[in-house]
Tab-separated table of C-alpha atoms in Angstrom:
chain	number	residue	atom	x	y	z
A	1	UNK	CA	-6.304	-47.245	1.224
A	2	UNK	CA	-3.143	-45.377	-0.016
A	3	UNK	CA	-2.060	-43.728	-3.407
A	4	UNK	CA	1.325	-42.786	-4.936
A	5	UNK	CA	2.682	-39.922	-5.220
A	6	UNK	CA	2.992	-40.376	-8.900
A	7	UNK	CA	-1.235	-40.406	-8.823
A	8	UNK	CA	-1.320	-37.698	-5.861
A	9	UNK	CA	0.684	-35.067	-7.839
A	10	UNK	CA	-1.246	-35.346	-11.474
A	11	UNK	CA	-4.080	-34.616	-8.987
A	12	UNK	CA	-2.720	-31.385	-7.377
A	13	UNK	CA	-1.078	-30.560	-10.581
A	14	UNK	CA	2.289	-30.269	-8.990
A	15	UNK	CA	6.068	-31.835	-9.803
A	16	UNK	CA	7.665	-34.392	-7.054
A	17	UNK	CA	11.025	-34.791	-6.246
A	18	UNK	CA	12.474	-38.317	-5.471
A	19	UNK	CA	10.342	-41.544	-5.863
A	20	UNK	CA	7.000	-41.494	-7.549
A	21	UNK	CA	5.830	-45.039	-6.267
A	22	UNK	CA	5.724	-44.045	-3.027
A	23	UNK	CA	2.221	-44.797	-0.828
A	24	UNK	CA	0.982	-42.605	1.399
A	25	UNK	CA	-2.773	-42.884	2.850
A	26	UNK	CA	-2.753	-40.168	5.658
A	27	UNK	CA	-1.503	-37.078	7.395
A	28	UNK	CA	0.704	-36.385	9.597
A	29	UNK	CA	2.999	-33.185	11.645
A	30	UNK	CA	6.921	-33.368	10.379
A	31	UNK	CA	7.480	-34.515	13.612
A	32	UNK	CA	5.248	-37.426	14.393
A	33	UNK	CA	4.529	-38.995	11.229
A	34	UNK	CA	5.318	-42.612	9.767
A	35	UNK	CA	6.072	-44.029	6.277
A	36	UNK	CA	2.442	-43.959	5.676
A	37	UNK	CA	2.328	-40.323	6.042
A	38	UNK	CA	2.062	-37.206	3.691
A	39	UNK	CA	3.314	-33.926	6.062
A	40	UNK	CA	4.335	-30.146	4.594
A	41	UNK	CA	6.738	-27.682	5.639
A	42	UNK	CA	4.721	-24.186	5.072
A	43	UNK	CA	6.870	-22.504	7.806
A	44	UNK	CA	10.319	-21.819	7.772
A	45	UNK	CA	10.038	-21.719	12.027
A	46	UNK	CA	9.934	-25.763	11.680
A	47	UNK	CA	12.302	-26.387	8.750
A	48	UNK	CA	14.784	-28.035	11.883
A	49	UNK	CA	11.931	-30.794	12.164
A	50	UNK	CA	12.374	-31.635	8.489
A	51	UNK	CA	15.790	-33.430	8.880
A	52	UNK	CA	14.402	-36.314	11.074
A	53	UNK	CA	11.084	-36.314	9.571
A	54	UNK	CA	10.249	-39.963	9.203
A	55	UNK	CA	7.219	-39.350	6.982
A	56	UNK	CA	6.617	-41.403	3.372
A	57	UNK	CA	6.379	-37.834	1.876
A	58	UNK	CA	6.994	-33.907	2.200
A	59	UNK	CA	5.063	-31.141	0.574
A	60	UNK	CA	7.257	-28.059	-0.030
A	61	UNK	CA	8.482	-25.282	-1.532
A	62	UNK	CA	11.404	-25.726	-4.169
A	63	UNK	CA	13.899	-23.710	-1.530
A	64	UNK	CA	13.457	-26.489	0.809
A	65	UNK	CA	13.937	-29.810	-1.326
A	66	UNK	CA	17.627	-30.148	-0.849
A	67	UNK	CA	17.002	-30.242	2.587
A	68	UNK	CA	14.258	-33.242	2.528
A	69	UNK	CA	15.224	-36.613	3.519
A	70	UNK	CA	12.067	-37.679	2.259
A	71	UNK	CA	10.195	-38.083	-1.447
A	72	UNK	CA	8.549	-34.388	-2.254
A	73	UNK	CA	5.995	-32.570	-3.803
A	74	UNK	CA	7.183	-29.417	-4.897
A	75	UNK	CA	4.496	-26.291	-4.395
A	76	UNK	CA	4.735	-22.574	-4.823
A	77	UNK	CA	1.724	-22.458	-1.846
A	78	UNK	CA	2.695	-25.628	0.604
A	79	UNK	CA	-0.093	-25.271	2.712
A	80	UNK	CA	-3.056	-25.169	0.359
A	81	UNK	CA	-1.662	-27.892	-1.603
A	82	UNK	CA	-1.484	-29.751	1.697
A	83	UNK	CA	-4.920	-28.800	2.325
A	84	UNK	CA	-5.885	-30.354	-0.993
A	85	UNK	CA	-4.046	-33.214	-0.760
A	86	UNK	CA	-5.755	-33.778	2.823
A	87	UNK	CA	-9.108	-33.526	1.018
A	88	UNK	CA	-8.160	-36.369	-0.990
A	89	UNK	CA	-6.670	-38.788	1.261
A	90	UNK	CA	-9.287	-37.762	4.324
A	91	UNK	CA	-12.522	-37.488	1.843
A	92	UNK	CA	-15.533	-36.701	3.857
A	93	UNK	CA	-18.104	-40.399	3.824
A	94	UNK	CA	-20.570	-40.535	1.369
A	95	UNK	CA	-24.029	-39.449	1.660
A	96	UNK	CA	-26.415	-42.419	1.873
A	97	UNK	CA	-30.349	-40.963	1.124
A	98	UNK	CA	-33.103	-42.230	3.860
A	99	UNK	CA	-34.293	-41.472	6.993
A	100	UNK	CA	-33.842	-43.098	11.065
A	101	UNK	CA	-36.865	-44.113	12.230
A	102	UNK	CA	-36.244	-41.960	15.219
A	103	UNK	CA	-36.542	-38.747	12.654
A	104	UNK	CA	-39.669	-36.628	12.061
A	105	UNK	CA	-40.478	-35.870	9.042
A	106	UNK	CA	-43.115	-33.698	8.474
A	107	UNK	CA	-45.404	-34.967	5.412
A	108	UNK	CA	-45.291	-31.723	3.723
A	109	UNK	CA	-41.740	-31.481	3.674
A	110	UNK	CA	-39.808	-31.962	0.248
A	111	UNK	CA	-36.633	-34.078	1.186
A	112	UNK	CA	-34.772	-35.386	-1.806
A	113	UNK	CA	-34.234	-39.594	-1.829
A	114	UNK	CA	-30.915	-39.479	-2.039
A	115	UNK	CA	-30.456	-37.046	1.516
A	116	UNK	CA	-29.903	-38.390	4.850
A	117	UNK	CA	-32.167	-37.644	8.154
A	118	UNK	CA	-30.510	-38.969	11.402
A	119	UNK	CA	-31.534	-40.193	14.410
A	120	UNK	CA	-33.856	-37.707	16.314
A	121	UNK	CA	-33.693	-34.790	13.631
A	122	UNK	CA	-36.739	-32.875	12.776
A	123	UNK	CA	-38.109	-31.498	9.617
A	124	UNK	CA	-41.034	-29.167	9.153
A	125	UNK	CA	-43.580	-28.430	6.732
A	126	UNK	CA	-42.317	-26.463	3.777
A	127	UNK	CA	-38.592	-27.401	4.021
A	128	UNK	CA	-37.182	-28.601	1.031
A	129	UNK	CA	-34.064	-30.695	1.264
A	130	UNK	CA	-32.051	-31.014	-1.615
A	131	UNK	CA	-29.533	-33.748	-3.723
A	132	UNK	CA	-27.045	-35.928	-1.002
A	133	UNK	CA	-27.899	-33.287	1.949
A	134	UNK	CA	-26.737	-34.619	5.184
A	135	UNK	CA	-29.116	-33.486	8.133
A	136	UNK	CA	-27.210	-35.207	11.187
A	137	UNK	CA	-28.550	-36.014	14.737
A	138	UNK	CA	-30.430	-33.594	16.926
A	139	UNK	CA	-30.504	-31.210	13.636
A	140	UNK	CA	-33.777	-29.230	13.697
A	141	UNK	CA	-35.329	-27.787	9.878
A	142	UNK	CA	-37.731	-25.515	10.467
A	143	UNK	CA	-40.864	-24.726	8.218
A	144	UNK	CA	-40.247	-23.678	5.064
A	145	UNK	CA	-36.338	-23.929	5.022
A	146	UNK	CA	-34.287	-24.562	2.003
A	147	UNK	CA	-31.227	-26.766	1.947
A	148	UNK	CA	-29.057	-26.786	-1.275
A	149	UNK	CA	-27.004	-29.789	-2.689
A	150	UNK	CA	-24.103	-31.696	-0.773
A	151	UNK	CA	-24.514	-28.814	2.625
A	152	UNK	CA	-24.169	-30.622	5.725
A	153	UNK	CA	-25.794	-30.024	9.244
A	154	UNK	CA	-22.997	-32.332	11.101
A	155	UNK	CA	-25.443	-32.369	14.322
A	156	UNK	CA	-27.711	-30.569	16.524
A	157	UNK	CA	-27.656	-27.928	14.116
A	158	UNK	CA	-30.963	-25.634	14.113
A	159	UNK	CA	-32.335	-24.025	11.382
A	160	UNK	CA	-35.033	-21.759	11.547
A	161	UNK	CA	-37.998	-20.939	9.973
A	162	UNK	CA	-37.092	-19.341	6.535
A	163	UNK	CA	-33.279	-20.033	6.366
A	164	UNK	CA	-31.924	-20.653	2.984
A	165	UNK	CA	-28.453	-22.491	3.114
A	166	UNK	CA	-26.813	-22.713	-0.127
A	167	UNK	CA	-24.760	-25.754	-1.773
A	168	UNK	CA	-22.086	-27.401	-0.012
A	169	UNK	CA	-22.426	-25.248	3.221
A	170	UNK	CA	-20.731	-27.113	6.080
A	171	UNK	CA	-22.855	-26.180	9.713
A	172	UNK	CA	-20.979	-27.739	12.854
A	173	UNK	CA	-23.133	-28.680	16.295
A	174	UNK	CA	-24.863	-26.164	17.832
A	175	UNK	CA	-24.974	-23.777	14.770
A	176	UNK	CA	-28.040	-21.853	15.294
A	177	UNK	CA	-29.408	-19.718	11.759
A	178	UNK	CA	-31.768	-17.382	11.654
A	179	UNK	CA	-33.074	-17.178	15.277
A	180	UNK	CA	-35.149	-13.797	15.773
A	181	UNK	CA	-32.637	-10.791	16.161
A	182	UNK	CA	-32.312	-8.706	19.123
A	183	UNK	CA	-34.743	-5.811	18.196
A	184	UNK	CA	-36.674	-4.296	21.454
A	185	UNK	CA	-38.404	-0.902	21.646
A	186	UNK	CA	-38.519	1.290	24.082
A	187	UNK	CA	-41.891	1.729	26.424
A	188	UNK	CA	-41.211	3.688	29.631
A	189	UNK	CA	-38.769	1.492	31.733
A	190	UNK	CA	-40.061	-1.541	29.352
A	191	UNK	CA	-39.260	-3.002	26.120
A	192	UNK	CA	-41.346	-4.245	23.594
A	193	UNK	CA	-40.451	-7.048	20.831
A	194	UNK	CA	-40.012	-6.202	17.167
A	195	UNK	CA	-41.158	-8.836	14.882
A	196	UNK	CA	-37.825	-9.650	13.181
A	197	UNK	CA	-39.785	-10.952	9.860
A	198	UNK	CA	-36.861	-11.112	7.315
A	199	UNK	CA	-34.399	-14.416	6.812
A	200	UNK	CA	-31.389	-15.006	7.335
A	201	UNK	CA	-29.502	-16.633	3.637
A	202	UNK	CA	-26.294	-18.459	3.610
A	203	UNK	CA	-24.658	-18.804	0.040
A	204	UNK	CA	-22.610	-21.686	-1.641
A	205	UNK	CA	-19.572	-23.007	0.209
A	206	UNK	CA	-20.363	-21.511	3.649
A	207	UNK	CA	-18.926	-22.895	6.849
A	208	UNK	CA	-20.492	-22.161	10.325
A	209	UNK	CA	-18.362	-23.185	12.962
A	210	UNK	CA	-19.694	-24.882	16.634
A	211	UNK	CA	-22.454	-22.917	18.389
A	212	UNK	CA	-22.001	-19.766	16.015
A	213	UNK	CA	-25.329	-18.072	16.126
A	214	UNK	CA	-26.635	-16.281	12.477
A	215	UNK	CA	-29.812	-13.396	13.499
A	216	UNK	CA	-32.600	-13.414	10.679
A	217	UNK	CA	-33.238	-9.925	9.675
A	218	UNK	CA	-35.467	-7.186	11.175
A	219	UNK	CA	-37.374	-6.634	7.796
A	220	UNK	CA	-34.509	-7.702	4.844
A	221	UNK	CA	-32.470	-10.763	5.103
A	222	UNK	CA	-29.004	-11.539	6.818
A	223	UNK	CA	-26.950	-12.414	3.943
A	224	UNK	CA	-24.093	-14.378	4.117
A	225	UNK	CA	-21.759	-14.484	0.762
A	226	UNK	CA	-20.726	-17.234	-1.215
A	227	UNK	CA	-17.612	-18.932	0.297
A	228	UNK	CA	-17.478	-17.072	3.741
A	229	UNK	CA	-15.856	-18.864	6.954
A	230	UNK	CA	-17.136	-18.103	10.171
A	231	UNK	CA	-15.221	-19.878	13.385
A	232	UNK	CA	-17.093	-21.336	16.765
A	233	UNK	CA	-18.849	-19.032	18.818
A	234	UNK	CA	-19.213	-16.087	16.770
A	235	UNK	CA	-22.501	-13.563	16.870
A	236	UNK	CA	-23.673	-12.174	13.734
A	237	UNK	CA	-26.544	-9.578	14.170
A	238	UNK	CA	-29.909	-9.124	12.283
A	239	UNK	CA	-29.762	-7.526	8.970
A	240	UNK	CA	-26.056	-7.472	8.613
A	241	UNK	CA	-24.436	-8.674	5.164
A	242	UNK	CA	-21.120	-10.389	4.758
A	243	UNK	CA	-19.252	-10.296	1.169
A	244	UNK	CA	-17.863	-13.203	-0.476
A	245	UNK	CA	-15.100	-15.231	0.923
A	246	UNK	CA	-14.287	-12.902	4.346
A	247	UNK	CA	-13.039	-15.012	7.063
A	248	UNK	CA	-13.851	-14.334	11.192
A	249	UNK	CA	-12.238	-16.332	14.226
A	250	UNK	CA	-13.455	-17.425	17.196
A	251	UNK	CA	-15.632	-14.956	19.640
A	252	UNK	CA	-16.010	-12.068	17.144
A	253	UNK	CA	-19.451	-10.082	17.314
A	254	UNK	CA	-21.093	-8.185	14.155
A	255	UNK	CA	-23.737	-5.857	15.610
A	256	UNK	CA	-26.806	-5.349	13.664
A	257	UNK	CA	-26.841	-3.593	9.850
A	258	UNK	CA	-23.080	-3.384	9.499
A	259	UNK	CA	-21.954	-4.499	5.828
A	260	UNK	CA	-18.628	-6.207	5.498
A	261	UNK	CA	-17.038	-6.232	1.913
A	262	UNK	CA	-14.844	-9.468	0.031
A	263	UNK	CA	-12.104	-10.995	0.839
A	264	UNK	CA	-11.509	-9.734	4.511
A	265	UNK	CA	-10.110	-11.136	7.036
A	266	UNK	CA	-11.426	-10.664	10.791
A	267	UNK	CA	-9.380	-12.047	13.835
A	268	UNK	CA	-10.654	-13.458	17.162
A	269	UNK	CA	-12.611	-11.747	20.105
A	270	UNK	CA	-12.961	-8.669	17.621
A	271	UNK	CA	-15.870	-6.526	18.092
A	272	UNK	CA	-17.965	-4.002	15.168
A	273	UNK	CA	-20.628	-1.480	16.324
A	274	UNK	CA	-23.691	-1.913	14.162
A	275	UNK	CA	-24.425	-0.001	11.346
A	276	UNK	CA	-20.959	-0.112	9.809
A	277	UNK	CA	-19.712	0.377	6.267
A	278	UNK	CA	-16.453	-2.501	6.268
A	279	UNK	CA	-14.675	-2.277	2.266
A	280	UNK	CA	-13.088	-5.051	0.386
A	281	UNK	CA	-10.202	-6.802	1.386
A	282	UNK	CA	-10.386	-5.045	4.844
A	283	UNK	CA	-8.140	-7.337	7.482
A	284	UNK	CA	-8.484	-6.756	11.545
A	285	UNK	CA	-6.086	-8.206	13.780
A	286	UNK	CA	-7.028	-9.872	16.892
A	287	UNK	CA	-9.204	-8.160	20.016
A	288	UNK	CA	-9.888	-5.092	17.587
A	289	UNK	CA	-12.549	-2.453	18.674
A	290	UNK	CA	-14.292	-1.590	15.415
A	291	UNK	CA	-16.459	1.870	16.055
A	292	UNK	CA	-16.198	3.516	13.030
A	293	UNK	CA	-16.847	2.703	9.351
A	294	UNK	CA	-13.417	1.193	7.464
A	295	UNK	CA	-13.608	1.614	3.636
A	296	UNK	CA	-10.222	1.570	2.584
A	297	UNK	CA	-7.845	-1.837	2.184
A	298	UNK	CA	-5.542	-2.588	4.617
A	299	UNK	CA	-4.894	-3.782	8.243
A	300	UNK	CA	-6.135	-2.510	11.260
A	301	UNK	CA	-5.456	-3.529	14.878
A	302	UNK	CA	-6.826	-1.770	18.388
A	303	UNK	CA	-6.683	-3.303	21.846
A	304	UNK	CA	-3.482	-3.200	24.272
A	305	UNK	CA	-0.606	-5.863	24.069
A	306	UNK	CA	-0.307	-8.094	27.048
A	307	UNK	CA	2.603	-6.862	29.065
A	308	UNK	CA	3.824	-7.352	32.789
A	309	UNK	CA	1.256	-6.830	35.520
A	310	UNK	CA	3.153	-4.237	37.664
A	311	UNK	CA	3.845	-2.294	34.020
A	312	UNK	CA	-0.207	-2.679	32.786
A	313	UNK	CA	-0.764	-1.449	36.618
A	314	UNK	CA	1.383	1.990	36.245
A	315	UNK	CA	0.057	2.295	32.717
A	316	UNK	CA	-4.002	1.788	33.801
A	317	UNK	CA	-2.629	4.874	36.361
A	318	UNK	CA	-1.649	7.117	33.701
A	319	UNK	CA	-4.508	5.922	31.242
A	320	UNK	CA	-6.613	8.607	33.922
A	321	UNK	CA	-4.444	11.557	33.301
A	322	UNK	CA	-3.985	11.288	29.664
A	323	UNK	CA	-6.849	13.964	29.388
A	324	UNK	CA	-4.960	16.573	31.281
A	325	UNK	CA	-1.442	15.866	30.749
A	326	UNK	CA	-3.139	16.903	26.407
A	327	UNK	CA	-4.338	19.827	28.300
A	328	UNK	CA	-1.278	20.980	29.830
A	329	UNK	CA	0.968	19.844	26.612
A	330	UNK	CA	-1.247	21.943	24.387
A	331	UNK	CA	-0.736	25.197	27.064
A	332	UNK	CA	3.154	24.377	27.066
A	333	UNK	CA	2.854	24.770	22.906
A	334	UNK	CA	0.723	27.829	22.805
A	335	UNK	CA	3.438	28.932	25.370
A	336	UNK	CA	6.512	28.074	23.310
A	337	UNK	CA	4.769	29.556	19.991
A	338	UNK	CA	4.712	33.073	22.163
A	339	UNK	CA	8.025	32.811	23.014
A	340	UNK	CA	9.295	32.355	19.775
A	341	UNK	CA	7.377	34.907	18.452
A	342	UNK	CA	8.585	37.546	21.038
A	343	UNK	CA	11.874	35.914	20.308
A	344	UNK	CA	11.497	36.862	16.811
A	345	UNK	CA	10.845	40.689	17.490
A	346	UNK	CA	13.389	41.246	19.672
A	347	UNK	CA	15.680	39.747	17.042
A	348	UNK	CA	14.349	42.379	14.349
């Protein structure tokens, strides 16, 4: 079912340019979309797509409306408007409360009427389950679990035993929260277990991407802040806490009791040593090697640039000499500040 753009921008609270009775019901790229279609232009890279765009509708900034061929809506931040507008015409399905008879349910569980338990999903003793939760198929609750209001576990999600997920949290397949942490003492030339007996918390607005794996803490809780975004296959160690609204792609690792502030942004395959201080509104790019605490705002970026085999080979050559070519540079200065020196004498 469609809307007009005259009813899509009072809803995004933006101004259109061009027909207001225009329908739209999905969306599409610049490039492949049809009359039915709502697409953006957030990057100047693809403004030559926007020409032939045969799209019912554009979202962009005012620079590019001239340019449109197309009805607009005009944004000072395309791509979040976008985003919101996708939210509207792409809403996720309603909730409807019961349970599959394939589910168990354990009888001491709390699980609100109006929540969903698919097919094959288990729910311990203990867990409470709140308002229009959906719990999808293959999901495992453990004992004594909370769930907040409107979070979904899309499927084979697995909670365990003391996990609190806020409201609205969003857990892909294969998310696995609060599994025991990797805590092993030393005994000779064995280890021995540590009970990992604190939880691991997710706040309000969370989203745990596909087979990202949350530790519960050694002793205190993992926390995870209000409105934080982690991507697929990410590793987040016992005890560590992440501030509100920080953001990590794909293949990053968190090693155990690091803190990470607000509002940053971590890039993929990036790796931090444990027991790390990370500030606000700290950003890492992509493949960074994080060893050392990072307080401060700003970017940071480690790791070496892909560049021509035969050049990475010479370069891996030289990586080995580094050590005493610094040697030899520093006896070359101490050499040149004699020099001058004696320079300077005979001069007097």
């Amino acid at each position: 079912m469609g809307i007009t753009l005259s009813d899509l921008a009072t809803r995004l609270g933006v101004q259109i340019r061009g027909r207001s009775d225009v329908e739209v019901s999905r969306i599409g790229t610049l490039a492949g979309s049809d009359s039915s279609c709502l697409t953006f232009l957030g990057d100047a890279r693809h403004r030559r797509h926007l020409g032939q765009t045969r799209a019912g509708a554009v979202v962009l900034a005012e620079r590019d409306a001239d340019a449109a061929p197309v009805p607009a809506l005009i944004s000072e931040n395309p791509y979040l408007t976008f985003a919101l507008a996708a939210r509207i015409l792409h809403p996720e399905p309603p909730v409807t409360g019961g349970v599959h008879p394939s589910a168990v349910v354990d009888s001491a569980a709390r699980v609100d009427p109006t929540a969903w338990i698919g097919p094959q999903a288990v729910v311990e003793a203990g867990a409470w389950i709140g308002p229009r939760v959906f719990v999808g198929p293959g999901s495992i609750v453990g004992a004594n679990v909370r769930i907040g209001e409107d979070s979904r576990l899309v499927a084979r999600v697995t909670l365990c035993d003391g996990t609190v997920v806020g409201k609205r949290a969003l857990l892909h397949p294969g998310a696995v929260i609060g599994r025991d942490g990797f805590g092993f003492a030393r005994d000779g030339e064995c280890w021995v277990r540590m009970p990992q007996v604190g939880r691991a918390r997710l706040g309000d607005d969370v989203e745990i991407g596909a087979n990202t794996s949350v530790d519960r803490g050694a002793i205190e809780d993992t926390v995870i802040g209000d409105g934080v975004k982690l991507d697929n296959h990410i590793q987040i160690g016992h005890n560590v806490q992440i501030g509100e609204n920080t953001a990590m792609a794909a293949n990053t690792g968190i090693s155990g009791s690091t803190r990470i502030g607000r509002n940053c942004t971590i890039a993929g395959a990036t790796g931090v040593a444990g027991h790390l201080e990370i500030g606000d509104n700290v950003h890492f790019s992509g493949m960074a090697m994080v060893t050392r605490s990072f307080i401060e705002p700003g970017y940071y970026s480690s790791g070496i640039p892909a560049m021509a085999n035969s050049e990475w080979r010479r370069n891996v050559v030289r990586f080995r000499h580094l050590d005493d070519m610094a040697r030899r540079l520093k006896r070359l200065g101490e050499r040149v500040d004699q020099l001058a020196r004696r320079q300077g004498g005979e001069d007097d």
